[in-house]
Coordinates of C-alpha atoms and ligand atoms in Angstrom, one line a residue:
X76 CA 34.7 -241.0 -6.1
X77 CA 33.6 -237.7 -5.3
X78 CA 32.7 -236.8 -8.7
X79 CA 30.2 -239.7 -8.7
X80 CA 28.4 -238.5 -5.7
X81 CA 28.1 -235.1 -7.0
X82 CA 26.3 -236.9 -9.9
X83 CA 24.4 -239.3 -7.9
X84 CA 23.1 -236.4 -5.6
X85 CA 22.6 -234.1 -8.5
X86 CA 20.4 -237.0 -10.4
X87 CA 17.2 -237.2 -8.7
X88 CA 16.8 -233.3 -9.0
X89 CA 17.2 -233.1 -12.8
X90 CA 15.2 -236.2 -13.8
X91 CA 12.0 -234.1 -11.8
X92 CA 12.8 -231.4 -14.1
X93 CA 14.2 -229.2 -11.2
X94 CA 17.2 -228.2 -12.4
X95 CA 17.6 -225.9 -15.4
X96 CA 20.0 -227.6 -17.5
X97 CA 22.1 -224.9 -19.6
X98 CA 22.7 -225.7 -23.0
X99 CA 26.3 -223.8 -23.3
X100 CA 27.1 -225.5 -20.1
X101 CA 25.6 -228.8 -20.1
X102 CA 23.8 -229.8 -23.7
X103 CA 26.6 -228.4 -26.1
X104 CA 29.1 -230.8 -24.8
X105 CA 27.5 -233.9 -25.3
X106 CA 26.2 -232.8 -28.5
X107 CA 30.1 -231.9 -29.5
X108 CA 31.4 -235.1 -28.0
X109 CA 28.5 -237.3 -29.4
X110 CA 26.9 -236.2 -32.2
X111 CA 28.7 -233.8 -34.5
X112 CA 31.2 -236.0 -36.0
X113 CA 27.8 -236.7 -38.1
X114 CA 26.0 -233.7 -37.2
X115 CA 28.3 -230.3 -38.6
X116 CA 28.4 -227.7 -41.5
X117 CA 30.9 -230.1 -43.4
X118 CA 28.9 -233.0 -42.8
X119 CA 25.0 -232.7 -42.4
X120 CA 23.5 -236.2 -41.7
X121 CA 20.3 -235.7 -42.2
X122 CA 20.3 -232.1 -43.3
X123 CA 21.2 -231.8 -39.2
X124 CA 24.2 -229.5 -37.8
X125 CA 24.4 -229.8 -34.2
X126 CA 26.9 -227.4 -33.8
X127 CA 25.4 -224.0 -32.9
X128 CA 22.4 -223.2 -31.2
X129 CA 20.6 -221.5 -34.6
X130 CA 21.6 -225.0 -36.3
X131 CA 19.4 -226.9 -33.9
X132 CA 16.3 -224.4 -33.6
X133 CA 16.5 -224.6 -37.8
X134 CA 16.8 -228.4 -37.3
X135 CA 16.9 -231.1 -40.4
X136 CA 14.8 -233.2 -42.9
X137 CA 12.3 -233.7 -40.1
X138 CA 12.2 -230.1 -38.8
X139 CA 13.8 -228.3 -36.0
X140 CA 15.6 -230.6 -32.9
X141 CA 13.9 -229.1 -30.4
X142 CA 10.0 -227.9 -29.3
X143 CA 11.0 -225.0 -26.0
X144 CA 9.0 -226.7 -23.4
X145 CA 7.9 -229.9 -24.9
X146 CA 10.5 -232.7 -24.6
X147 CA 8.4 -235.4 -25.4
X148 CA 7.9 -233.6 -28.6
X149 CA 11.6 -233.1 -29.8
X150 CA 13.4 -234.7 -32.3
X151 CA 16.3 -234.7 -30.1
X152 CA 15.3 -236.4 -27.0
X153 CA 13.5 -239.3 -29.3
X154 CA 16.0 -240.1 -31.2
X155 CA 18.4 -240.2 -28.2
X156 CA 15.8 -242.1 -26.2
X157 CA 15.4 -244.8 -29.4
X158 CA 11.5 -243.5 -29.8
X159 CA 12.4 -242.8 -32.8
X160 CA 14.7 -244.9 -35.1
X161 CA 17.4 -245.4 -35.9
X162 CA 18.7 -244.6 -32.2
X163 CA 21.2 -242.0 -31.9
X164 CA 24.5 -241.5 -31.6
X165 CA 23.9 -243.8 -34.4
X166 CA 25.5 -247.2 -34.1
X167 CA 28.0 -245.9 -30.6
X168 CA 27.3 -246.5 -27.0
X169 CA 24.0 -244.5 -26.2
X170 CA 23.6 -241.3 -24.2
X171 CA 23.6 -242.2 -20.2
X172 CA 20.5 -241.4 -18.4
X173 CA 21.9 -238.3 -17.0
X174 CA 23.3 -237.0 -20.4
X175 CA 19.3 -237.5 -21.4
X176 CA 18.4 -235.9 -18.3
X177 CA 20.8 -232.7 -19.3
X178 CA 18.9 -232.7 -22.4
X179 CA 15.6 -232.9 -21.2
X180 CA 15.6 -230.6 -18.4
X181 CA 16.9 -228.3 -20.7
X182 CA 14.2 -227.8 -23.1
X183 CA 11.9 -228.2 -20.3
X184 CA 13.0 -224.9 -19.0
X185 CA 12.6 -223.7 -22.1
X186 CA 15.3 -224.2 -24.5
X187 CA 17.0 -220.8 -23.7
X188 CA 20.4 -220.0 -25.7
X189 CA 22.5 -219.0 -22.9
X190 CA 26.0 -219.3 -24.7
X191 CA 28.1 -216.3 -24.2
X192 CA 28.5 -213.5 -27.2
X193 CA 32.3 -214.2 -27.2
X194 CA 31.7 -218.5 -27.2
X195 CA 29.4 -217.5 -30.5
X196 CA 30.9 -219.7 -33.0
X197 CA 31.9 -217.1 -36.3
X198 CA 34.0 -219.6 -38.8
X199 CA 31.9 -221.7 -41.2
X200 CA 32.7 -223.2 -44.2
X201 CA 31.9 -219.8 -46.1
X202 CA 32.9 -218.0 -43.2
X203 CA 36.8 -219.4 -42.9
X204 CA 38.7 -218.2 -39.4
X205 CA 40.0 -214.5 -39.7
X206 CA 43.9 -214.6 -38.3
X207 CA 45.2 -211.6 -36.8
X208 CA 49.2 -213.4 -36.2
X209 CA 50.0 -216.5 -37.4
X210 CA 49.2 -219.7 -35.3
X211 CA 51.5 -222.2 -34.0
X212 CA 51.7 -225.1 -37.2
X213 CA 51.5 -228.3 -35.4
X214 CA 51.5 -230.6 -38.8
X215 CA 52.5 -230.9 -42.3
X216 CA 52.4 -233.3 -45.2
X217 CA 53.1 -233.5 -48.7
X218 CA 50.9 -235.2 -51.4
X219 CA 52.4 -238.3 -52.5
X220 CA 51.9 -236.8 -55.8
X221 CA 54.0 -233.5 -54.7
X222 CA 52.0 -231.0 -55.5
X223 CA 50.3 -229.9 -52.2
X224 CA 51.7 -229.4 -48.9
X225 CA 48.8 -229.6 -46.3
X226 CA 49.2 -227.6 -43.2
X227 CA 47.3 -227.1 -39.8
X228 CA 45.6 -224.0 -39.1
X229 CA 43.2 -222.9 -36.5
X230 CA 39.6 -224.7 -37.1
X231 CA 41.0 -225.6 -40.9
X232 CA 43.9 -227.2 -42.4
X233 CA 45.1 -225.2 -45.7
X234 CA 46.0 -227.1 -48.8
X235 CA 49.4 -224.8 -50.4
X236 CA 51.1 -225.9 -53.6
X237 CA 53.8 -227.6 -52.4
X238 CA 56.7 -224.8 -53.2
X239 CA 54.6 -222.6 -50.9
X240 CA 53.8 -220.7 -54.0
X241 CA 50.2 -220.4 -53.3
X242 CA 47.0 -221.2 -51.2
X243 CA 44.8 -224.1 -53.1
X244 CA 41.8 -224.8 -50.6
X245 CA 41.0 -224.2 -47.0
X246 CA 39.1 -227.1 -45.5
X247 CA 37.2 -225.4 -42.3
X248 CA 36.3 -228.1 -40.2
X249 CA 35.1 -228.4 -36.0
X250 CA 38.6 -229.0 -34.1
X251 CA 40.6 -225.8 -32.8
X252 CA 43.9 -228.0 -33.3
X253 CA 45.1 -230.4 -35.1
X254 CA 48.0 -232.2 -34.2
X255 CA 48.7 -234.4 -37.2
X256 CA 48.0 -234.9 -40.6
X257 CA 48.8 -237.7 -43.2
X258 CA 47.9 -238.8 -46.5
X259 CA 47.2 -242.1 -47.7
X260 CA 50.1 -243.7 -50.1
X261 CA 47.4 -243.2 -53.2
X262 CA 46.8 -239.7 -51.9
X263 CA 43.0 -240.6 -51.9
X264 CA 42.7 -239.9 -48.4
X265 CA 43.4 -236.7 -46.4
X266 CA 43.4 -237.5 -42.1
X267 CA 43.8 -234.9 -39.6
X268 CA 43.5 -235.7 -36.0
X269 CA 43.5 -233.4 -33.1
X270 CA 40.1 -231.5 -31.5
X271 CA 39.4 -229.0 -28.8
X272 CA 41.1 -229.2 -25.9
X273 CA 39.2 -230.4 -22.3
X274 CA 36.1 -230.8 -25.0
X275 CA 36.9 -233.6 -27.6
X276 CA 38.9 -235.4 -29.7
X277 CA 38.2 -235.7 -33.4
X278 CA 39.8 -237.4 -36.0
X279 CA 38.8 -235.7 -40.0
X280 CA 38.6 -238.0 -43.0
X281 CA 39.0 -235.8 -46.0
X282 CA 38.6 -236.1 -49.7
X283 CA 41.9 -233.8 -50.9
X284 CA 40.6 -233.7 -54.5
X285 CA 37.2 -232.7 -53.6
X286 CA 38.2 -230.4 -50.1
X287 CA 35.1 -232.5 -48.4
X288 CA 35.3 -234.3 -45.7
X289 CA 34.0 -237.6 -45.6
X290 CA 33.7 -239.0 -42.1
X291 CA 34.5 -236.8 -38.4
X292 CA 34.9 -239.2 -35.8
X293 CA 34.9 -237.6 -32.7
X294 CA 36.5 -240.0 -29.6
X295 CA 37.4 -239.2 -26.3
X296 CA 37.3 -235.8 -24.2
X297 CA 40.6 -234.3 -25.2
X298 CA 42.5 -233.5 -28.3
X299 CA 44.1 -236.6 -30.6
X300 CA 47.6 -236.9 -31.5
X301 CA 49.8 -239.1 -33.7
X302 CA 47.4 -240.2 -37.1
X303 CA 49.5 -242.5 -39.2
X304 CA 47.8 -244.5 -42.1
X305 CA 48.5 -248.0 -42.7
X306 CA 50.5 -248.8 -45.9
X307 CA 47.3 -250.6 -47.7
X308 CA 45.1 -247.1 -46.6
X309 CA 42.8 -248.8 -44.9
X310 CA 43.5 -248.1 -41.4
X311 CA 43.9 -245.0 -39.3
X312 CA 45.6 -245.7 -36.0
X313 CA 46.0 -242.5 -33.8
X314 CA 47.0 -241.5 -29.8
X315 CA 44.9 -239.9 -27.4
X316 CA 45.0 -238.3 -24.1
X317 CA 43.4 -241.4 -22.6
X318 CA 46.5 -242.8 -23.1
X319 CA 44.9 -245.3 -25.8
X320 CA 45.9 -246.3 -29.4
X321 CA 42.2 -246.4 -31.8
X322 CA 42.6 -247.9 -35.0
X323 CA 39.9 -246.9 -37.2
X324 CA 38.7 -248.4 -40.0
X325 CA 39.7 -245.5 -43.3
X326 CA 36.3 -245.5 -45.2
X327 CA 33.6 -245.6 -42.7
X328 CA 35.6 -244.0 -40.1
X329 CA 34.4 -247.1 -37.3
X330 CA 36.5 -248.0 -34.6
X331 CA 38.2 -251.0 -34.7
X332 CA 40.7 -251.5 -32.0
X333 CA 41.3 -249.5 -28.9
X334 CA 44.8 -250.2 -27.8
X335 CA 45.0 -249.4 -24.2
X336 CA 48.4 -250.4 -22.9
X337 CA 50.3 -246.8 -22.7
X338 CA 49.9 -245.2 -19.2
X339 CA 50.0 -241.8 -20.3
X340 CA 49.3 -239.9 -23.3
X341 CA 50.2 -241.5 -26.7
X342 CA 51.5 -238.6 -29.0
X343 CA 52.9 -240.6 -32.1
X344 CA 51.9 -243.9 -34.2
X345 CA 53.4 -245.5 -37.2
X346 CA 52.7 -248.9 -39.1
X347 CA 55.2 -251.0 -39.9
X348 CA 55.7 -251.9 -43.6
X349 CA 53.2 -254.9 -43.5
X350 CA 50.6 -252.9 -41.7
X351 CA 49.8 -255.8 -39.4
X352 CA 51.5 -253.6 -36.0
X353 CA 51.5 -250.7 -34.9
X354 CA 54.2 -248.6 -32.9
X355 CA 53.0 -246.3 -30.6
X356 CA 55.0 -243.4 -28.4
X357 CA 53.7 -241.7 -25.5
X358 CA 54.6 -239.7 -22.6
X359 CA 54.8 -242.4 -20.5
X360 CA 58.6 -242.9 -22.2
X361 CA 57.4 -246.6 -23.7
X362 CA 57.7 -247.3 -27.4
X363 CA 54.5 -250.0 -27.5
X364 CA 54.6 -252.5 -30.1
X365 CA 51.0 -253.9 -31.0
X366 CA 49.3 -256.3 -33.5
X367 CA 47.6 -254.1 -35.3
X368 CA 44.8 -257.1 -36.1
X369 CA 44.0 -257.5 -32.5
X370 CA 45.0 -254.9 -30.5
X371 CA 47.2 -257.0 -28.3
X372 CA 50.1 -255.7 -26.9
X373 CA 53.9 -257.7 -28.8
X374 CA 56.1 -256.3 -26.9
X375 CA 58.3 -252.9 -25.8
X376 CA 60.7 -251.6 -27.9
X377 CA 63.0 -248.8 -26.3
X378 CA 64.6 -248.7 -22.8
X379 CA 62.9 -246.1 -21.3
X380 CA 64.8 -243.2 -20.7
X381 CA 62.3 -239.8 -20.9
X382 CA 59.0 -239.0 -22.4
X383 CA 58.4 -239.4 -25.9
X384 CA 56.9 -236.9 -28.2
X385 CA 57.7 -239.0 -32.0
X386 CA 58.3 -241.7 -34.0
X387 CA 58.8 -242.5 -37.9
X388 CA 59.4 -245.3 -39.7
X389 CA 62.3 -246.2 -42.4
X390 CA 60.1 -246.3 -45.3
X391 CA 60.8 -250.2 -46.6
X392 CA 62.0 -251.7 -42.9
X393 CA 60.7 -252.6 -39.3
X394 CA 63.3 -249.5 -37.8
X395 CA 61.5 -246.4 -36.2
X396 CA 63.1 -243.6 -35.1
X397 CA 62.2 -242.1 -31.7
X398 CA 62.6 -239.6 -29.5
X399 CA 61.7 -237.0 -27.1
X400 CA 62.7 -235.7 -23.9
X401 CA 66.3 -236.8 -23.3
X402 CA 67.0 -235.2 -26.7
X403 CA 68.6 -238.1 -28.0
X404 CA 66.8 -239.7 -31.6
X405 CA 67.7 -243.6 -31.5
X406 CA 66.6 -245.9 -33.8
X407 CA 65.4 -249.1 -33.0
X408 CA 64.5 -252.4 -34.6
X409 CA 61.0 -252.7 -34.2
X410 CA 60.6 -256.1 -33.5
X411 CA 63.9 -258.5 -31.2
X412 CA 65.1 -261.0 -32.8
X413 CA 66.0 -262.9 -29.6
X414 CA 64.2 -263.8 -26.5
X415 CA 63.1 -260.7 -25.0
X416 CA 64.1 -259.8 -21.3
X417 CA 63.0 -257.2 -19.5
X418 CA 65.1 -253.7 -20.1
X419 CA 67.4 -254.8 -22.6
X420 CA 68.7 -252.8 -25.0
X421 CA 69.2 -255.3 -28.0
X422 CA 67.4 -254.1 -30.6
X423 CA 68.9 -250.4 -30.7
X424 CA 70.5 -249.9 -33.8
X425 CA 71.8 -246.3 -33.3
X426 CA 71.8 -243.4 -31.3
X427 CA 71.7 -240.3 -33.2
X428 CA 74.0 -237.1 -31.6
X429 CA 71.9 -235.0 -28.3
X430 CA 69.6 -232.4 -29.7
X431 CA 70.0 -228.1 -28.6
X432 CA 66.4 -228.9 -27.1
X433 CA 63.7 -231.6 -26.8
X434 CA 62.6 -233.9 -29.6
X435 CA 58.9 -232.6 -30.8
X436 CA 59.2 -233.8 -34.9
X437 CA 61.0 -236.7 -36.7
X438 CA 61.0 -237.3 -40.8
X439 CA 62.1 -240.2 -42.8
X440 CA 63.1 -239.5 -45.6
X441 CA 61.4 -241.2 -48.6
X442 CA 64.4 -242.3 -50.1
X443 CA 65.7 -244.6 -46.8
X444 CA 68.7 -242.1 -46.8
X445 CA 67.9 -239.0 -44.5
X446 CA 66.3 -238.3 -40.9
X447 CA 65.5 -235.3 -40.2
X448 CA 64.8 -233.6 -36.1
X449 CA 63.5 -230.9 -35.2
X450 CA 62.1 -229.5 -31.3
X451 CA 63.0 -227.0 -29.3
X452 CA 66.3 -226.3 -30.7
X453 CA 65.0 -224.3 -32.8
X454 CA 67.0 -225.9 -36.0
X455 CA 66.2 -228.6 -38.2
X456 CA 69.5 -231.5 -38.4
X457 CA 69.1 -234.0 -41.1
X458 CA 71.8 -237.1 -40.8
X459 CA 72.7 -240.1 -43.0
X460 CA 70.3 -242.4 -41.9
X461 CA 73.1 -245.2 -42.4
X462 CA 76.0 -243.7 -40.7
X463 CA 74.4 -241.4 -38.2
X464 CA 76.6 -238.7 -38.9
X465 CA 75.4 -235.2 -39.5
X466 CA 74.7 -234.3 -43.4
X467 CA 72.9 -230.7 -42.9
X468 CA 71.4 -228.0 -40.4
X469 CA 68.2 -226.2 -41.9
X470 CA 68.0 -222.8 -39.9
X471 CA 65.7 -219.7 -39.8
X472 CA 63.0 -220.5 -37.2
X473 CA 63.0 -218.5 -33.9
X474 CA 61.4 -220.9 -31.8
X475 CA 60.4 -224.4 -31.6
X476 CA 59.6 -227.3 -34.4
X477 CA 56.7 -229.3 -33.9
X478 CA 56.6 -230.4 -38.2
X479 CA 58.8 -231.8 -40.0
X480 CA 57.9 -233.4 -43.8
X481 CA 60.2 -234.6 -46.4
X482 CA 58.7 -234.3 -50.3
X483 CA 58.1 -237.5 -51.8
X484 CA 61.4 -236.8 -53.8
X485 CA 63.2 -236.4 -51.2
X486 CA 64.6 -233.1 -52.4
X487 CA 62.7 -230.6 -49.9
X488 CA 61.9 -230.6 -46.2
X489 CA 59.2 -228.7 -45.1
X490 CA 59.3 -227.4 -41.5
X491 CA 56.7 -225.7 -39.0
X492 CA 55.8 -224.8 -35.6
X493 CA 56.1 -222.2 -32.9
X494 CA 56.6 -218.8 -35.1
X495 CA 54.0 -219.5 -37.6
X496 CA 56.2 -219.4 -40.5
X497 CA 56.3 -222.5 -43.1
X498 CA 60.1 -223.3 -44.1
X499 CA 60.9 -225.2 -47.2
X500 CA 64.7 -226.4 -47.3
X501 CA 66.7 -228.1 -49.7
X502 CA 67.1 -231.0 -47.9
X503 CA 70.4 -232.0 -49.7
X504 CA 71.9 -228.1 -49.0
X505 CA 70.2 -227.4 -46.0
X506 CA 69.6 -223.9 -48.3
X507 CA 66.0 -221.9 -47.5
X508 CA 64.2 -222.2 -50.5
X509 CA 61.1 -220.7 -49.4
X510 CA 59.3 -218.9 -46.0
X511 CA 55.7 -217.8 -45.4
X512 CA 52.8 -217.9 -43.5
X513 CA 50.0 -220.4 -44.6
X514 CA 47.2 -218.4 -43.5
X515 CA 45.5 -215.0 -44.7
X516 CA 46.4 -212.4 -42.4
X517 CA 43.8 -210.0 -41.6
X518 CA 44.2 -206.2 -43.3
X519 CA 44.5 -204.9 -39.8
X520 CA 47.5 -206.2 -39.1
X521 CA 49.3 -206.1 -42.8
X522 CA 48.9 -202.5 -42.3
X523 CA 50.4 -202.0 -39.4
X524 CA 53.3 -204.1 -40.6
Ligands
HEC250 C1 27.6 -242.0 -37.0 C2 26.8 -240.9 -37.5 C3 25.9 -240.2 -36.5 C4 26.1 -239.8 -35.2 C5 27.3 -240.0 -34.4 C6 24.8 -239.2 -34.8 N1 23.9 -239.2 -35.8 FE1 22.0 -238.4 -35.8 N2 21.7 -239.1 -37.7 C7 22.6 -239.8 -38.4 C8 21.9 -240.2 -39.6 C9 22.5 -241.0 -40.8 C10 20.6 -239.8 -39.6 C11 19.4 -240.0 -40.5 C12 18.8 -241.3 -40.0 C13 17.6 -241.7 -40.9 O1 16.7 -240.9 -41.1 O2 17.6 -242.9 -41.2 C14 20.5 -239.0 -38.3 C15 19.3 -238.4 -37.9 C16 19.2 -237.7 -36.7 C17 18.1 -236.9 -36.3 C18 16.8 -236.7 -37.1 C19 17.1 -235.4 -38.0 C20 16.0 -235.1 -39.0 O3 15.5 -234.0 -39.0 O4 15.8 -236.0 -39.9 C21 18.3 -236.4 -35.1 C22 17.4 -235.5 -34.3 C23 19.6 -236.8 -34.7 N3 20.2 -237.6 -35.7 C24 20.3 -236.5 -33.5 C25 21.5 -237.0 -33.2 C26 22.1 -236.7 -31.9 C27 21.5 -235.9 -30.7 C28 23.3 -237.4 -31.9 C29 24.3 -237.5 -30.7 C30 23.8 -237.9 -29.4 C31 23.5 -238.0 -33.2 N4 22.4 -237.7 -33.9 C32 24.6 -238.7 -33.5 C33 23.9 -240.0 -38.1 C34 24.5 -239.8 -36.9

């Protein structure tokens, strides 16, 4: 309420032109937000990157996106205004009036680059971010074909062959994190979903065999969590912090469902093995199971019993693994075979033995035969998926597991998170095959190692 009277108040002034609008402060957002899913280095609609300020003043096809002083003039406010065609953000919800006002007040007072030197953006995609430790690895995947293992990086997620015996490709995109990556089944397709926190979400469609990426969606004000990709490949369904489920469509990156039935921040997704629903985890402690056609909420599928930060999926059956808080994996049926009543607890399968630490990562292996947890611990158990007892403990990290991935052979689990190191284990031993850090340390700091 009382952020809508500031607005309300705040209106009048900055449609007369009053108010200085700031373009660090008040056009950049909207721009990141809005516009540069379609708008950045990686993809230029247009010949247009709305990303820095030098990017708009050099501007696209039509010239630069601005005129200092003449809004009327500028590219920008027509094509956000529909004077120019097609209308942008092109085919989404338009800019509000005050978003336009922002826009226009700024270039009316003269289109001044106020962004601070230390907010000046230095990573491009021939410019790749210079690492001085290692950052926290939030995701991992393996190739269906098993030759790459794609990890997240700061601003980039870096392609390694999958024995961690090299780097292949960097691909430098616009989100600071990202929280989850996955590959389609054909390994065609390459999603990352995360973004910058308090700014925007953003999920990244990526050609792996190329390193380009194909379609940026950016959604919501905060960072995305949980990508899965349906078995077909033709759907991306991911959580956000506004505690909905999107489901997007894979090629053209358009939106297709927003699933809004979790009442807190949804942090995992899988498909089940038809693709037609969808199981989503959240912090609100629910397991949400959803038609993944409609959006319409089937039914809940755990007892709720402590905030949940993961779920996989057997890889031929309807049972998902979850778990979180309480420390405890269970796996669950995803769908009840009877009646369903409210807080029952019929279609737990199996509870898996209380974790050292919270529950942050969960693998199933491709083979049916493992699952793997990792958290706070910080150790990686892998049990027999069928008898729930304890096969192996894969040890070596000094704090915190937020990945876990199993190879598609089911031989080696790959492990990340707090210390920065990747870990691969033989997942059948438990034995460290391999450790290292994924990115390029800068020569300031190998020195004084
Ligand atoms: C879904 C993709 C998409 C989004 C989102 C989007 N654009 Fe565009 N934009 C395009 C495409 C495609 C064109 C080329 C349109 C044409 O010429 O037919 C374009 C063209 C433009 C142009 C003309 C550039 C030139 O020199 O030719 C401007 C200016 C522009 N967009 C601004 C914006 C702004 C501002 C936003 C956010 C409010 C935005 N766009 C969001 C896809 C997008």
């Amino acid at each position: 309420m009382r952020a809508f009277l500031l607005v309300a108040s705040w209106l009048p002034a900055i449609l007369a032109g009053e108010t200085g609008a700031s373009y660090f402060r008040d056009v950049r957002p909207i721009l990141q937000r809005q516009c540069q899913g379609c708008h950045q280095p990686a993809v230029k609609s247009s010949g247009l990157d709305l990303t820095t300020f030098d990017a708009l003043e050099t501007g696209g096809k039509r010239g630069p996106a601005f005129r200092a002083g003449a809004p009327a003039e500028s590219l920008l406010v027509k094509y956000v205004k529909g004077d120019a065609q097609p209308m942008m953000p092109l085919g989404a919800t338009p800019l509000t009036a005050e978003q336009i006002a922002w826009i226009v007040s700024w270039i009316a007072g003269g289109a001044k680059n106020d962004t601070p030197a230390a907010a000046k953006d230095t990573i491009s995609l021939d410019r790749p971010p210079v690492y001085l430790q290692p950052p926290v690895i939030s995701a991992l995947a393996f190739s269906p074909d098993g030759k790459t293992l794609a990890v997240s990086g700061y601003r980039e997620l870096l392609l390694h062959k999958a024995d961690g015996s090299g780097l292949i490709s960097r691909l430098v995109g616009q989100s600071e994190r990202l929280n989850s990556i996955a590959y389609s089944a054909d390994g065609s397709t390459l999603v990352a979903a995360g973004g910058t926190p308090a700014r925007f979400g953003e999920v990244q469609i990526w050609d792996p065999a190329t390193g380009k990426l194909k379609r940026s969606v950016t959604l919501t004000a905060d960072t995305l969590f949980g990508a899965s990709i349906s078995p077909d490949g033709k759907e991306i369904a991911v959580g956000g912090a506004d505690n909905s489920v999107r489901l997007l469509d894979a090629s053209s990156g358009k939106e297709l469902q927003k699933i809004g039935n979790h009442e807190n921040w949804v942090l995992g997704t899988v498909f089940g093995v038809d693709g037609r629903r969808v199981v989503s985890v959240g912090r609100d402690q629910a397991a949400k199971l959803s038609d993944a056609g409609s959006g319409a909420f089937l039914e809940n599928v755990n007892l709720l019993r402590g905030e949940l930060a993961a779920v996989a999926r057997h890889p031929k059956k309807n049972v998902v693994v979850i778990g979180g808080e309480d420390r405890v994996p269970y796996v669950y049926l995803m769908d009840r075979p009877k009646v369903m009543k409210i807080a029952d607890d019929t279609t737990l399968v199996r509870k898996l033995p209380r974790q050292d630490g919270l529950i942050a990562a969960l693998a199933w292996s491709p083979n049916g035969k493992m699952i793997a947890v990792g958290g706070m611990g910080p150790q990686v158990n892998v049990y027999d998926s069928d008898s729930g007892t304890l096969s192996v403990s894969c040890k070596g990290h000094e704090a915190g597991i937020y990945a876990i991935a199993f190879s598609p052979a089911s031989d080696r689990l790959a492990t990340g998170g707090f210390d920065g190191h990747v870990r691969i284990y033989n997942a059948a031993t438990g034995e460290l095959v391999k450790d290292f850090v994924p990115v390029p340390l800068s020569a300031a700091v190998t020195t004084r190692e």
